[in-house]
Amino acid sequence: MVDRVRYNFTGDVVVITGGARGQGLSHALAFAETGAKVAVLDIGQDLSEIPYGLSGTADIAEAQRRLKEISYDALALSCDVRDEESVKNAFAEIRSRFGEVTILVNNAGVTTLAPVRDMPLERWNQVVDVCLTGAFLCSREVIPGMEANHRGVIVNIVSGAATVGMPDQAHYTAAKHGLLGLTRSLALELGPHAVRVNAISPTVVDSPLSAALGELYPDSLESLGTLYGTFHPLSGCTTLDVSDVTAAVCWLASDEARYVTGTLLPVDAGFGCK
């Protein structure tokens, strides 16, 4: 967990998408531990073109249970971030319970591996909509309150795919490049209102997503490793723990980073050096 002595998010209202398990749940628990009111959003169902299980209703209920063990001010909701009405309804409930959102972590993401020539349009749409359109819709919901209060932070979780091409992941790569562009544009739009917007690019994280990809596409992942050589020039790193990303999220959300905006923070053991 992130050190509560170092960070105090008491008074903040934090929303984390894709928050029912993996990285997102790690972020949510850390913010709850450090005093914030926390709401996590997750889809609660599978998608037709994503060949592994997403967070279900049981995961959402378990996330709420774990958060409630830490803080009374915690909420876990089913929300499809691709859907405008679903997003609007979720944020309306959050505002009615906790007030205006002060920290948003756009963490929801999915991917598959397939070359463009074999990629159905619906698969492209599902990946791009979760990774990029969802971040747009959720950011749009929190901006009015952040601007009015002259206070707010948005953290977007991108990946190495935000800065390099990834074969067999054109949909994911395009979405993450787009999310980095959205980060920089929002930083310019919201800077005059004292709202900061940044992105984090983790390398492979020990999470349900990476485990599913490893089982489904071992040959493709091996080819990626050959293409990029050593993924991690920093000795001792094979994959990140979710807490490594959580630490970066909390730092960017904190006053320690009060003059950091519009930037990409790599947490990648040197992958970005390639």
XYZ file of N, CA and C in Angstrom:
822
model
N 0.831 -1.203 0.000
C 0.000 0.000 0.000
C 0.870 1.260 0.000
N 0.290 2.341 -0.496
C 0.983 3.618 -0.491
C 0.976 4.175 0.921
N 2.065 4.799 1.306
C 2.259 5.294 2.669
C 1.289 6.430 2.972
N 0.391 6.211 3.945
C -0.580 7.242 4.296
C 0.100 8.448 4.924
N 1.235 8.241 5.587
C 1.942 9.366 6.195
C 2.423 10.333 5.120
N 2.833 9.778 3.981
C 3.332 10.631 2.896
C 2.199 11.314 2.150
N 1.120 10.593 1.899
C 0.006 11.136 1.120
C -1.240 11.216 1.980
N -1.965 12.309 1.838
C -3.239 12.468 2.518
C -4.242 13.008 1.509
N -5.151 12.140 1.066
C -6.157 12.538 0.091
C -7.520 12.768 0.737
N -7.514 13.044 2.038
C -8.762 13.366 2.724
C -9.396 14.583 2.060
N -10.683 14.483 1.766
C -11.391 15.569 1.088
C -11.484 15.386 -0.414
N -10.705 14.452 -0.949
C -10.766 14.188 -2.381
C -11.839 13.152 -2.696
N -12.415 13.288 -3.879
C -13.340 12.300 -4.422
C -12.665 11.706 -5.653
N -12.374 10.421 -5.591
C -11.567 9.750 -6.616
C -12.424 8.741 -7.362
N -12.336 8.783 -8.687
C -13.003 7.787 -9.528
C -11.943 7.038 -10.325
N -12.043 5.715 -10.352
C -11.099 4.879 -11.088
C -11.887 3.950 -11.992
N -11.637 4.036 -13.292
C -12.308 3.136 -14.221
C -11.522 1.830 -14.329
N -12.231 0.757 -14.671
C -11.574 -0.546 -14.664
C -11.055 -0.876 -13.285
N -11.831 -0.526 -12.257
C -11.324 -0.564 -10.889
C -11.692 -1.771 -10.066
N -12.312 -2.785 -10.662
C -12.781 -3.915 -9.859
C -11.705 -4.944 -9.572
N -10.584 -4.894 -10.298
C -9.518 -5.863 -10.057
C -8.224 -5.301 -10.642
N -7.119 -6.033 -10.444
C -5.844 -5.662 -11.053
C -5.342 -4.292 -10.647
N -4.769 -3.581 -11.615
C -4.223 -2.251 -11.349
C -5.267 -1.325 -10.743
N -6.441 -1.306 -11.350
C -7.461 -0.358 -10.907
C -7.837 -0.534 -9.455
N -8.002 -1.785 -9.018
C -8.352 -2.028 -7.621
C -7.206 -1.632 -6.709
N -5.966 -1.876 -7.127
C -4.816 -1.451 -6.340
C -4.839 0.067 -6.131
N -5.112 0.813 -7.200
C -5.184 2.273 -7.076
C -6.307 2.669 -6.114
N -7.464 2.041 -6.271
C -8.618 2.391 -5.446
C -8.343 2.145 -3.968
N -7.761 1.006 -3.638
C -7.477 0.694 -2.238
C -6.477 1.685 -1.647
N -5.492 2.091 -2.461
C -4.503 3.050 -1.968
C -5.147 4.401 -1.661
N -6.006 4.869 -2.543
C -6.673 6.145 -2.281
C -7.591 6.054 -1.066
N -8.274 4.931 -0.897
C -9.116 4.761 0.278
C -8.273 4.762 1.552
N -7.122 4.080 1.502
C -6.219 4.040 2.655
C -5.725 5.427 3.033
N -5.625 6.325 2.055
C -5.077 7.661 2.319
C -6.171 8.718 2.462
N -7.405 8.260 2.750
C -8.434 9.190 3.203
C -9.446 9.649 2.188
N -9.334 9.250 0.920
C -10.245 9.733 -0.109
C -11.583 8.996 -0.074
N -12.599 9.641 -0.616
C -13.832 8.966 -0.992
C -13.592 8.375 -2.376
N -13.873 7.085 -2.528
C -13.452 6.373 -3.736
C -14.633 5.682 -4.400
N -14.729 5.869 -5.711
C -15.699 5.139 -6.525
C -14.957 4.418 -7.639
N -15.244 3.137 -7.791
C -14.672 2.390 -8.913
C -15.790 2.035 -9.886
N -15.436 2.103 -11.159
C -16.359 1.740 -12.231
C -15.778 0.563 -12.986
N -16.623 -0.403 -13.322
C -16.171 -1.515 -14.155
C -17.365 -2.059 -14.923
N -17.078 -2.798 -15.988
C -18.123 -3.134 -16.948
C -19.111 -4.169 -16.437
N -18.644 -5.142 -15.667
C -19.552 -6.136 -15.113
C -20.021 -7.198 -16.089
N -19.406 -7.268 -17.262
C -19.784 -8.279 -18.250
C -18.656 -8.432 -19.266
N -18.717 -9.485 -20.062
C -17.718 -9.698 -21.101
C -18.115 -8.969 -22.383
N -17.142 -8.826 -23.280
C -17.380 -8.233 -24.595
C -17.180 -9.291 -25.667
N -17.959 -9.206 -26.727
C -18.004 -10.268 -27.731
C -16.678 -10.492 -28.442
N -15.865 -9.436 -28.611
C -14.631 -9.550 -29.373
C -13.385 -9.631 -28.495
N -13.578 -9.687 -27.199
C -12.453 -9.797 -26.272
C -12.431 -11.225 -25.751
N -11.394 -12.006 -26.106
C -11.429 -13.449 -25.869
C -11.006 -13.892 -24.471
N -11.217 -13.068 -23.484
C -10.935 -13.444 -22.101
C -11.957 -12.757 -21.213
N -12.104 -13.246 -20.021
C -13.122 -12.728 -19.122
C -12.776 -11.356 -18.565
N -13.744 -10.466 -18.582
C -13.599 -9.154 -17.969
C -14.200 -9.187 -16.564
N -14.127 -8.082 -15.874
C -14.672 -8.038 -14.516
C -16.179 -8.253 -14.554
N -16.644 -9.177 -13.749
C -18.066 -9.455 -13.667
C -18.699 -8.803 -12.451
N -19.979 -9.061 -12.268
C -20.686 -8.459 -11.136
C -20.104 -8.927 -9.804
N -19.611 -10.160 -9.756
C -19.004 -10.656 -8.514
C -17.717 -9.891 -8.204
N -16.939 -9.543 -9.231
C -15.720 -8.761 -9.019
C -16.050 -7.368 -8.491
N -17.106 -6.779 -9.031
C -17.513 -5.446 -8.581
C -17.963 -5.490 -7.124
N -18.734 -6.513 -6.780
C -19.179 -6.662 -5.390
C -18.002 -6.894 -4.452
N -17.032 -7.685 -4.881
C -15.857 -7.942 -4.049
C -15.011 -6.682 -3.890
N -14.906 -5.890 -4.957
C -14.174 -4.621 -4.854
C -14.833 -3.704 -3.829
N -16.154 -3.637 -3.863
C -16.849 -2.803 -2.880
C -16.628 -3.321 -1.467
N -16.671 -4.632 -1.308
C -16.454 -5.205 0.023
C -15.082 -4.825 0.560
N -14.046 -4.963 -0.286
C -12.691 -4.658 0.158
C -12.517 -3.170 0.452
N -13.124 -2.335 -0.354
C -13.039 -0.894 -0.108
C -13.777 -0.508 1.169
N -14.917 -1.144 1.407
C -15.700 -0.823 2.595
C -14.992 -1.254 3.874
N -14.087 -2.221 3.782
C -13.292 -2.599 4.948
C -12.361 -1.480 5.371
N -12.049 -0.602 4.416
C -11.117 0.499 4.682
C -11.864 1.787 4.978
N -12.916 2.056 4.212
C -13.586 3.348 4.301
C -15.078 3.190 4.063
N -15.877 3.898 4.848
C -17.319 3.907 4.619
C -17.639 4.590 3.299
N -16.828 5.573 2.921
C -17.085 6.365 1.717
C -16.477 5.683 0.497
N -17.062 4.563 0.103
C -16.572 3.797 -1.034
C -17.757 3.253 -1.812
N -17.565 3.160 -3.113
C -18.658 2.774 -3.995
C -18.086 2.040 -5.198
N -18.713 0.940 -5.588
C -18.318 0.215 -6.801
C -19.551 0.058 -7.672
N -19.460 0.514 -8.910
C -20.611 0.549 -9.802
C -20.307 -0.156 -11.113
N -21.329 -0.784 -11.667
C -21.241 -1.304 -13.027
C -21.419 -0.142 -13.991
N -20.465 -0.004 -14.905
C -20.518 1.090 -15.878
C -19.751 0.679 -17.117
N -20.384 0.786 -18.273
C -19.724 0.559 -19.553
C -19.207 1.904 -20.037
N -17.903 2.122 -19.942
C -17.349 3.444 -20.244
C -17.484 3.804 -21.720
N -17.840 2.859 -22.572
C -18.062 3.149 -23.987
C -19.395 3.842 -24.219
N -20.301 3.723 -23.259
C -21.685 4.144 -23.430
C -21.950 5.461 -22.710
N -22.370 6.462 -23.456
C -22.535 7.809 -22.890
C -23.537 7.827 -21.739
N -24.664 7.166 -21.900
C -25.677 7.201 -20.857
C -25.213 6.458 -19.605
N -24.513 5.336 -19.798
C -23.990 4.595 -18.660
C -23.007 5.448 -17.869
N -22.150 6.171 -18.570
C -21.183 7.045 -17.911
C -21.890 8.186 -17.193
N -22.841 8.815 -17.855
C -23.569 9.923 -17.230
C -24.276 9.475 -15.954
N -24.915 8.323 -16.015
C -25.642 7.825 -14.838
C -24.698 7.500 -13.689
N -23.561 6.896 -14.008
C -22.606 6.543 -12.953
C -22.065 7.787 -12.267
N -21.682 8.787 -13.041
C -21.117 9.994 -12.436
C -22.180 10.803 -11.700
N -23.426 10.744 -12.155
C -24.498 11.411 -11.419
C -24.662 10.783 -10.040
N -24.579 9.451 -9.966
C -24.682 8.780 -8.671
C -23.498 9.109 -7.777
N -22.311 9.153 -8.358
C -21.118 9.492 -7.571
C -21.242 10.909 -7.004
N -21.655 11.844 -7.842
C -21.799 13.232 -7.353
C -22.858 13.320 -6.254
N -23.945 12.558 -6.397
C -24.998 12.622 -5.382
C -24.529 12.039 -4.051
N -23.618 11.076 -4.101
C -23.115 10.447 -2.875
C -21.961 11.213 -2.254
N -21.031 11.672 -3.092
C -19.757 12.184 -2.577
C -19.464 13.638 -2.930
N -20.153 14.206 -3.917
C -19.823 15.549 -4.392
C -19.004 15.481 -5.672
N -18.447 16.627 -6.063
C -17.709 16.703 -7.316
C -16.414 15.898 -7.261
N -16.111 15.266 -8.369
C -14.895 14.462 -8.481
C -13.674 15.381 -8.553
N -12.650 15.072 -7.764
C -11.408 15.858 -7.797
C -10.253 15.107 -8.452
N -10.331 13.772 -8.496
C -9.277 12.963 -9.122
C -9.947 11.877 -9.961
N -9.573 11.806 -11.226
C -10.069 10.761 -12.125
C -8.880 9.972 -12.653
N -8.941 8.652 -12.539
C -7.925 7.773 -13.108
C -8.589 6.942 -14.199
N -8.266 7.268 -15.452
C -8.776 6.502 -16.590
C -7.884 5.285 -16.798
N -8.312 4.174 -16.223
C -7.504 2.959 -16.189
C -8.074 1.844 -17.065
N -9.351 1.909 -17.409
C -9.993 0.821 -18.145
C -9.299 0.581 -19.480
N -9.053 -0.693 -19.777
C -8.406 -1.020 -21.045
C -8.550 -2.494 -21.373
N -8.618 -2.783 -22.666
C -8.637 -4.158 -23.160
C -7.789 -4.214 -24.423
N -7.358 -5.408 -24.778
C -6.657 -5.582 -26.044
C -6.796 -7.020 -26.506
N -6.470 -7.247 -27.769
C -6.341 -8.581 -28.347
C -5.124 -8.533 -29.261
N -4.736 -9.662 -29.805
C -3.630 -9.684 -30.760
C -4.120 -10.267 -32.078
N -4.009 -9.472 -33.141
C -4.364 -9.909 -34.485
C -3.852 -8.872 -35.467
N -3.369 -9.304 -36.641
C -2.964 -8.335 -37.652
C -4.179 -7.598 -38.211
N -3.948 -6.411 -38.737
C -5.041 -5.594 -39.244
C -5.851 -6.336 -40.304
N -5.182 -7.110 -41.171
C -5.906 -7.777 -42.258
C -6.947 -8.763 -41.743
N -6.759 -9.243 -40.509
C -7.689 -10.230 -39.947
C -8.602 -9.634 -38.875
N -8.587 -8.326 -38.710
C -9.290 -7.710 -37.583
C -10.701 -7.263 -37.971
N -11.727 -7.847 -37.351
C -13.091 -7.378 -37.601
C -13.271 -5.954 -37.088
N -14.132 -5.212 -37.748
C -14.396 -3.837 -37.336
C -14.877 -3.768 -35.888
N -15.712 -4.716 -35.494
C -16.242 -4.677 -34.133
C -15.140 -4.857 -33.094
N -14.118 -5.655 -33.404
C -12.999 -5.803 -32.474
C -12.238 -4.487 -32.352
N -11.970 -3.859 -33.499
C -11.342 -2.523 -33.482
C -12.156 -1.573 -32.613
N -13.471 -1.541 -32.849
C -14.322 -0.591 -32.136
C -14.325 -0.851 -30.639
N -14.396 -2.101 -30.245
C -14.467 -2.390 -28.812
C -13.192 -1.976 -28.090
N -12.043 -2.247 -28.686
C -10.781 -1.879 -28.042
C -10.607 -0.367 -28.010
N -10.838 0.296 -29.126
C -10.677 1.751 -29.177
C -11.689 2.441 -28.262
N -12.903 1.940 -28.232
C -13.934 2.584 -27.410
C -13.651 2.446 -25.917
N -13.178 1.276 -25.495
C -12.847 1.114 -24.073
C -11.648 1.982 -23.699
N -10.589 1.919 -24.511
C -9.322 2.553 -24.147
C -9.331 4.072 -24.353
N -10.036 4.547 -25.353
C -9.957 5.966 -25.713
C -11.275 6.703 -25.527
N -12.341 6.205 -26.156
C -13.621 6.896 -26.026
C -14.088 6.927 -24.583
N -13.856 5.843 -23.860
C -14.236 5.823 -22.446
C -13.528 6.888 -21.637
N -12.238 7.107 -21.924
C -11.493 8.151 -21.217
C -12.038 9.534 -21.556
N -12.416 9.734 -22.813
C -13.026 10.995 -23.221
C -14.340 11.228 -22.479
N -15.213 10.217 -22.463
C -16.520 10.388 -21.838
C -16.396 10.642 -20.338
N -15.513 9.902 -19.668
C -15.351 10.089 -18.225
C -14.698 11.429 -17.909
N -13.719 11.826 -18.697
C -13.078 13.132 -18.479
C -14.087 14.253 -18.662
N -14.913 14.141 -19.674
C -15.916 15.184 -19.930
C -16.874 15.341 -18.758
N -17.151 14.245 -18.059
C -18.061 14.315 -16.917
C -17.475 15.096 -15.748
N -16.166 15.017 -15.547
C -15.575 15.643 -14.359
C -15.080 17.063 -14.617
N -14.906 17.441 -15.865
C -14.305 18.733 -16.174
C -15.103 19.913 -15.629
N -16.434 19.970 -15.779
C -17.150 21.150 -15.264
C -16.924 21.401 -13.773
N -16.969 20.341 -12.974
C -16.758 20.516 -11.542
C -15.338 20.917 -11.212
N -14.366 20.337 -11.909
C -12.964 20.692 -11.676
C -12.714 22.151 -12.049
N -13.266 22.574 -13.171
C -13.087 23.970 -13.581
C -13.742 24.920 -12.588
N -14.946 24.589 -12.153
C -15.673 25.470 -11.228
C -14.947 25.610 -9.898
N -14.342 24.518 -9.439
C -13.657 24.528 -8.144
C -12.186 24.879 -8.243
N -11.702 25.072 -9.477
C -10.292 25.409 -9.688
C -9.397 24.371 -9.021
N -9.761 23.100 -9.241
C -9.047 22.017 -8.560
C -9.339 20.704 -9.260
N -8.300 19.932 -9.559
C -8.557 18.621 -10.112
C -7.340 18.007 -10.762
N -7.363 16.670 -10.851
C -6.287 15.900 -11.471
C -6.917 14.777 -12.285
N -6.421 14.600 -13.502
C -6.778 13.451 -14.329
C -5.498 12.692 -14.643
N -5.509 11.385 -14.391
C -4.365 10.526 -14.710
C -4.849 9.458 -15.690
N -4.222 9.401 -16.852
C -4.570 8.419 -17.870
C -3.511 7.319 -17.917
N -3.948 6.073 -17.855
C -3.018 4.950 -17.942
C -2.891 4.563 -19.413
N -1.723 4.813 -19.978
C -1.466 4.441 -21.370
C -0.609 3.178 -21.344
N 0.471 3.108 -22.074
C 1.387 1.968 -22.042
C 2.522 2.296 -22.983
N 3.471 1.353 -23.119
C 4.504 1.545 -24.126
C 3.915 1.708 -25.510
N 2.699 1.191 -25.717
C 2.023 1.303 -27.006
C 1.588 2.728 -27.319
N 1.768 3.649 -26.392
C 1.458 5.054 -26.656
C 2.568 5.757 -27.419
N 3.744 5.141 -27.474
C 4.893 5.821 -28.085
C 5.608 4.994 -29.146
N 5.290 3.708 -29.248
C 5.901 2.856 -30.279
C 4.795 2.071 -30.979
N 5.105 1.555 -32.159
C 4.167 0.686 -32.835
C 4.198 -0.706 -32.248
N 3.043 -1.341 -32.173
C 2.940 -2.712 -31.677
C 2.296 -3.574 -32.749
N 3.047 -4.466 -33.383
C 2.424 -5.344 -34.372
C 1.352 -6.209 -33.739
N 0.299 -6.472 -34.495
C -0.838 -7.276 -34.061
C -1.678 -6.590 -32.982
N -1.388 -5.340 -32.683
C -2.198 -4.571 -31.733
C -2.437 -3.156 -32.259
N -2.787 -3.053 -33.539
C -2.990 -1.727 -34.120
C -4.126 -0.983 -33.438
N -5.179 -1.702 -33.059
C -6.310 -1.055 -32.393
C -5.885 -0.483 -31.041
N -5.181 -1.273 -30.262
C -4.717 -0.857 -28.937
C -3.676 0.253 -29.055
N -2.754 0.106 -30.003
C -1.705 1.111 -30.193
C -2.304 2.440 -30.626
N -3.241 2.393 -31.559
C -3.890 3.627 -32.003
C -4.644 4.287 -30.849
N -5.323 3.479 -30.054
C -6.074 4.024 -28.928
C -5.156 4.649 -27.889
N -4.030 3.994 -27.587
C -3.121 4.520 -26.573
C -2.360 5.748 -27.087
N -1.997 5.769 -28.376
C -1.453 7.005 -28.945
C -2.485 8.133 -28.812
N -3.739 7.804 -29.101
C -4.799 8.801 -28.979
C -4.998 9.271 -27.557
N -4.884 8.360 -26.603
C -5.056 8.736 -25.201
C -3.943 9.670 -24.744
N -2.733 9.448 -25.249
C -1.649 10.378 -24.930
C -1.929 11.745 -25.538
N -2.449 11.769 -26.761
C -2.824 13.044 -27.372
C -3.928 13.738 -26.598
N -4.913 12.973 -26.136
C -5.981 13.546 -25.319
C -5.415 14.134 -24.040
N -4.463 13.439 -23.434
C -3.810 13.926 -22.213
C -3.208 15.303 -22.444
N -2.452 15.448 -23.510
C -1.747 16.704 -23.767
C -2.713 17.826 -24.131
N -3.747 17.503 -24.887
C -4.729 18.532 -25.235
C -5.494 18.998 -24.002
N -5.896 18.045 -23.148
C -6.614 18.427 -21.937
C -5.735 19.234 -20.990
N -4.453 18.911 -20.938
C -3.558 19.686 -20.071
C -3.538 21.152 -20.502
N -3.569 21.399 -21.796
C -3.586 22.769 -22.294
C -4.938 23.438 -22.033
N -6.020 22.688 -22.236
C -7.352 23.260 -22.028
C -7.619 23.567 -20.555
N -7.162 22.700 -19.673
C -7.547 22.788 -18.269
C -6.505 23.468 -17.392
N -5.295 23.657 -17.907
C -4.255 24.320 -17.128
C -4.687 25.669 -16.558
N -5.346 26.524 -17.343
C -5.784 27.812 -16.795
C -6.767 27.701 -15.635
N -7.357 26.512 -15.448
C -8.296 26.291 -14.345
C -7.634 25.526 -13.196
N -6.304 25.434 -13.215
C -5.532 24.754 -12.169
C -5.833 23.256 -12.107
N -6.193 22.686 -13.238
C -6.441 21.249 -13.334
C -5.291 20.622 -14.105
N -4.707 19.568 -13.552
C -3.553 18.899 -14.162
C -3.982 17.586 -14.816
N -3.348 17.271 -15.946
C -3.649 16.042 -16.680
C -2.337 15.406 -17.109
N -2.130 14.149 -16.719
C -0.892 13.443 -17.042
C -1.196 12.008 -17.430
N -0.184 11.345 -17.993
C -0.309 9.946 -18.390
C 0.832 9.137 -17.793
N 0.562 7.863 -17.561
C 1.575 6.922 -17.082
C 1.660 5.784 -18.093
N 2.891 5.403 -18.460
C 3.065 4.266 -19.371
C 3.790 3.138 -18.640
N 3.039 2.186 -18.101
C 3.680 1.034 -17.470
C 4.160 0.039 -18.526
N 5.149 -0.746 -18.181
C 5.458 -1.923 -18.973
C 4.486 -3.037 -18.544
N 4.793 -4.267 -18.867
C 3.893 -5.376 -18.533
C 3.692 -5.454 -17.014
N 2.438 -5.513 -16.608
C 2.086 -5.555 -15.194
C 1.525 -6.937 -14.861
N 1.874 -7.443 -13.714
C 1.334 -8.712 -13.237
C -0.141 -8.503 -12.876
N -1.016 -8.783 -13.834
C -2.435 -8.477 -13.676
C -3.265 -9.504 -14.436
N -4.583 -9.526 -14.229
C -5.423 -10.460 -14.985
C -5.301 -10.293 -16.494
N -5.132 -9.051 -16.974
C -5.007 -8.817 -18.412
C -3.751 -9.462 -18.976
N -2.608 -9.221 -18.355
C -1.360 -9.782 -18.881
C -1.356 -11.309 -18.764
N -1.954 -11.835 -17.701
C -2.036 -13.289 -17.561
C -2.874 -13.897 -18.681
N -4.001 -13.242 -19.005
C -4.866 -13.747 -20.069
C -4.155 -13.700 -21.413
N -3.452 -12.616 -21.685
C -2.736 -12.494 -22.957
C -1.633 -13.541 -23.069
N -0.954 -13.795 -21.958
C 0.109 -14.793 -21.969
C -0.403 -16.187 -22.289
N -1.606 -16.505 -21.815
C -2.188 -17.808 -22.097
C -2.719 -17.905 -23.521
N -3.287 -16.805 -24.021
C -3.925 -16.831 -25.332
C -2.944 -16.694 -26.488
N -1.883 -15.890 -26.287
C -1.013 -15.525 -27.405
C 0.472 -15.721 -27.080
N 0.881 -16.877 -26.601
C 2.303 -17.020 -26.223
C 3.253 -16.814 -27.401
N 2.891 -17.290 -28.593
C 3.782 -17.143 -29.751
C 3.900 -15.689 -30.176
N 2.793 -14.955 -30.168
C 2.824 -13.540 -30.550
C 3.648 -12.726 -29.566
N 3.515 -13.031 -28.296
C 4.282 -12.299 -27.295
C 5.772 -12.599 -27.414
N 6.098 -13.827 -27.766
C 7.499 -14.174 -27.980
C 8.054 -13.405 -29.182
N 7.243 -13.254 -30.227
C 7.664 -12.483 -31.398
C 7.888 -11.021 -31.039
N 7.039 -10.487 -30.184
C 7.236 -9.107 -29.723
C 8.555 -8.974 -28.982
N 8.855 -9.943 -28.138
C 10.118 -9.901 -27.409
C 11.310 -9.922 -28.339
N 11.226 -10.716 -29.405
C 12.304 -10.753 -30.393
C 12.428 -9.419 -31.108
N 11.288 -8.827 -31.464
C 11.290 -7.555 -32.185
C 11.946 -6.447 -31.368
N 11.608 -6.374 -30.087
C 12.094 -5.278 -29.252
C 13.359 -5.630 -28.472
N 13.863 -6.850 -28.662
C 15.053 -7.232 -27.921
C 14.719 -7.370 -26.451
N 15.580 -6.878 -25.609
C 15.331 -6.919 -24.174
C 14.291 -5.867 -23.818
N 13.156 -6.307 -23.349
C 12.096 -5.363 -22.984
C 12.562 -4.407 -21.891
N 13.316 -4.943 -20.935
C 13.615 -4.189 -19.723
C 15.118 -4.157 -19.471
N 15.786 -3.104 -19.931
C 17.215 -3.018 -19.677
C 17.568 -2.884 -18.203
N 16.623 -2.440 -17.379
C 16.896 -2.320 -15.949
C 16.908 -3.696 -15.312
N 18.020 -4.044 -14.701
C 18.202 -5.378 -14.125
C 17.146 -5.675 -13.070
N 16.663 -6.906 -13.092
C 15.770 -7.369 -12.041
C 14.300 -7.242 -12.353
N 13.949 -6.642 -13.490
C 12.537 -6.441 -13.803
C 12.105 -7.375 -14.918
N 11.086 -8.153 -14.662
C 10.422 -8.909 -15.713
C 9.007 -8.368 -15.932
N 8.276 -8.209 -14.857
C 6.980 -7.536 -14.892
C 6.876 -6.633 -13.664
N 5.999 -5.651 -13.756
C 5.738 -4.770 -12.626
C 4.704 -5.394 -11.705
N 4.789 -5.069 -10.441
C 3.698 -5.317 -9.524
C 2.692 -4.177 -9.668
N 1.427 -4.446 -9.415
C 0.431 -3.381 -9.531
C 0.771 -2.195 -8.626
N 1.422 -2.464 -7.505
C 1.768 -1.384 -6.571
C 2.767 -0.398 -7.175
N 3.581 -0.860 -8.142
C 4.529 0.039 -8.798
C 3.790 1.122 -9.578
N 2.709 0.737 -10.217
C 1.915 1.714 -10.963
C 1.106 2.579 -10.003
N 0.581 1.966 -8.962
C -0.188 2.727 -7.968
C 0.645 3.844 -7.354
N 1.908 3.563 -7.065
C 2.772 4.592 -6.486
C 2.896 5.788 -7.418
N 3.009 5.532 -8.727
C 3.113 6.624 -9.694
C 1.803 7.400 -9.792
N 0.676 6.681 -9.759
C -0.627 7.339 -9.810
C -0.798 8.282 -8.624
N -0.488 7.788 -7.438
C -0.666 8.617 -6.233
C 0.256 9.824 -6.254
N 1.487 9.644 -6.739
C 2.396 10.786 -6.814
C 1.859 11.856 -7.770
N 1.412 11.449 -8.944
C 0.896 12.418 -9.905
C -0.366 13.111 -9.381
N -1.149 12.397 -8.570
C -2.370 12.994 -8.024
C -2.096 13.909 -6.840
N -0.903 13.831 -6.279
C -0.595 14.543 -5.042
C -0.033 15.938 -5.309
N 0.053 16.718 -4.231
C 0.640 18.050 -4.338
C 2.134 18.006 -4.599
N 2.773 16.860 -4.397
C 4.187 16.742 -4.738
C 4.418 16.956 -6.233
N 3.382 16.708 -7.034
C 3.469 16.889 -8.490
C 2.649 18.095 -8.937
N 2.540 19.100 -8.093
C 1.622 20.205 -8.360
C 1.968 21.014 -9.602
N 3.198 20.928 -10.081
C 3.575 21.639 -11.298
C 3.852 20.686 -12.457
N 3.354 19.465 -12.335
C 3.544 18.471 -13.398
C 2.227 18.317 -14.150
N 2.231 18.657 -15.428
C 1.032 18.469 -16.245
C 1.427 18.288 -17.701
N 0.591 17.562 -18.428
C 0.823 17.337 -19.843
C 1.980 16.408 -20.140
N 2.379 15.607 -19.171
C 3.578 14.782 -19.352
C 3.234 13.299 -19.383
N 4.174 12.525 -19.874
C 4.092 11.064 -19.862
C 5.153 10.548 -18.912
N 4.718 9.844 -17.880
C 5.633 9.275 -16.889
C 5.817 7.791 -17.181
N 6.962 7.361 -17.706
C 7.180 5.936 -17.937
C 7.501 5.211 -16.627
N 6.824 4.114 -16.393
C 7.167 3.197 -15.312
C 7.412 1.867 -16.007
N 8.588 1.759 -16.639
C 8.750 0.703 -17.642
C 10.120 0.022 -17.624
N 10.895 0.237 -16.567
C 12.209 -0.411 -16.447
C 13.093 -0.171 -17.669
N 12.865 0.962 -18.340
C 13.720 1.337 -19.466
C 13.209 0.937 -20.824
N 12.003 0.354 -20.897
C 11.464 -0.033 -22.215
C 11.423 1.150 -23.172
N 11.094 2.333 -22.652
C 10.983 3.513 -23.497
C 12.315 4.001 -24.050
N 13.405 3.424 -23.570
C 14.734 3.813 -24.092
C 14.972 3.235 -25.482
N 14.146 2.288 -25.910
C 14.395 1.614 -27.193
C 14.241 2.580 -28.356
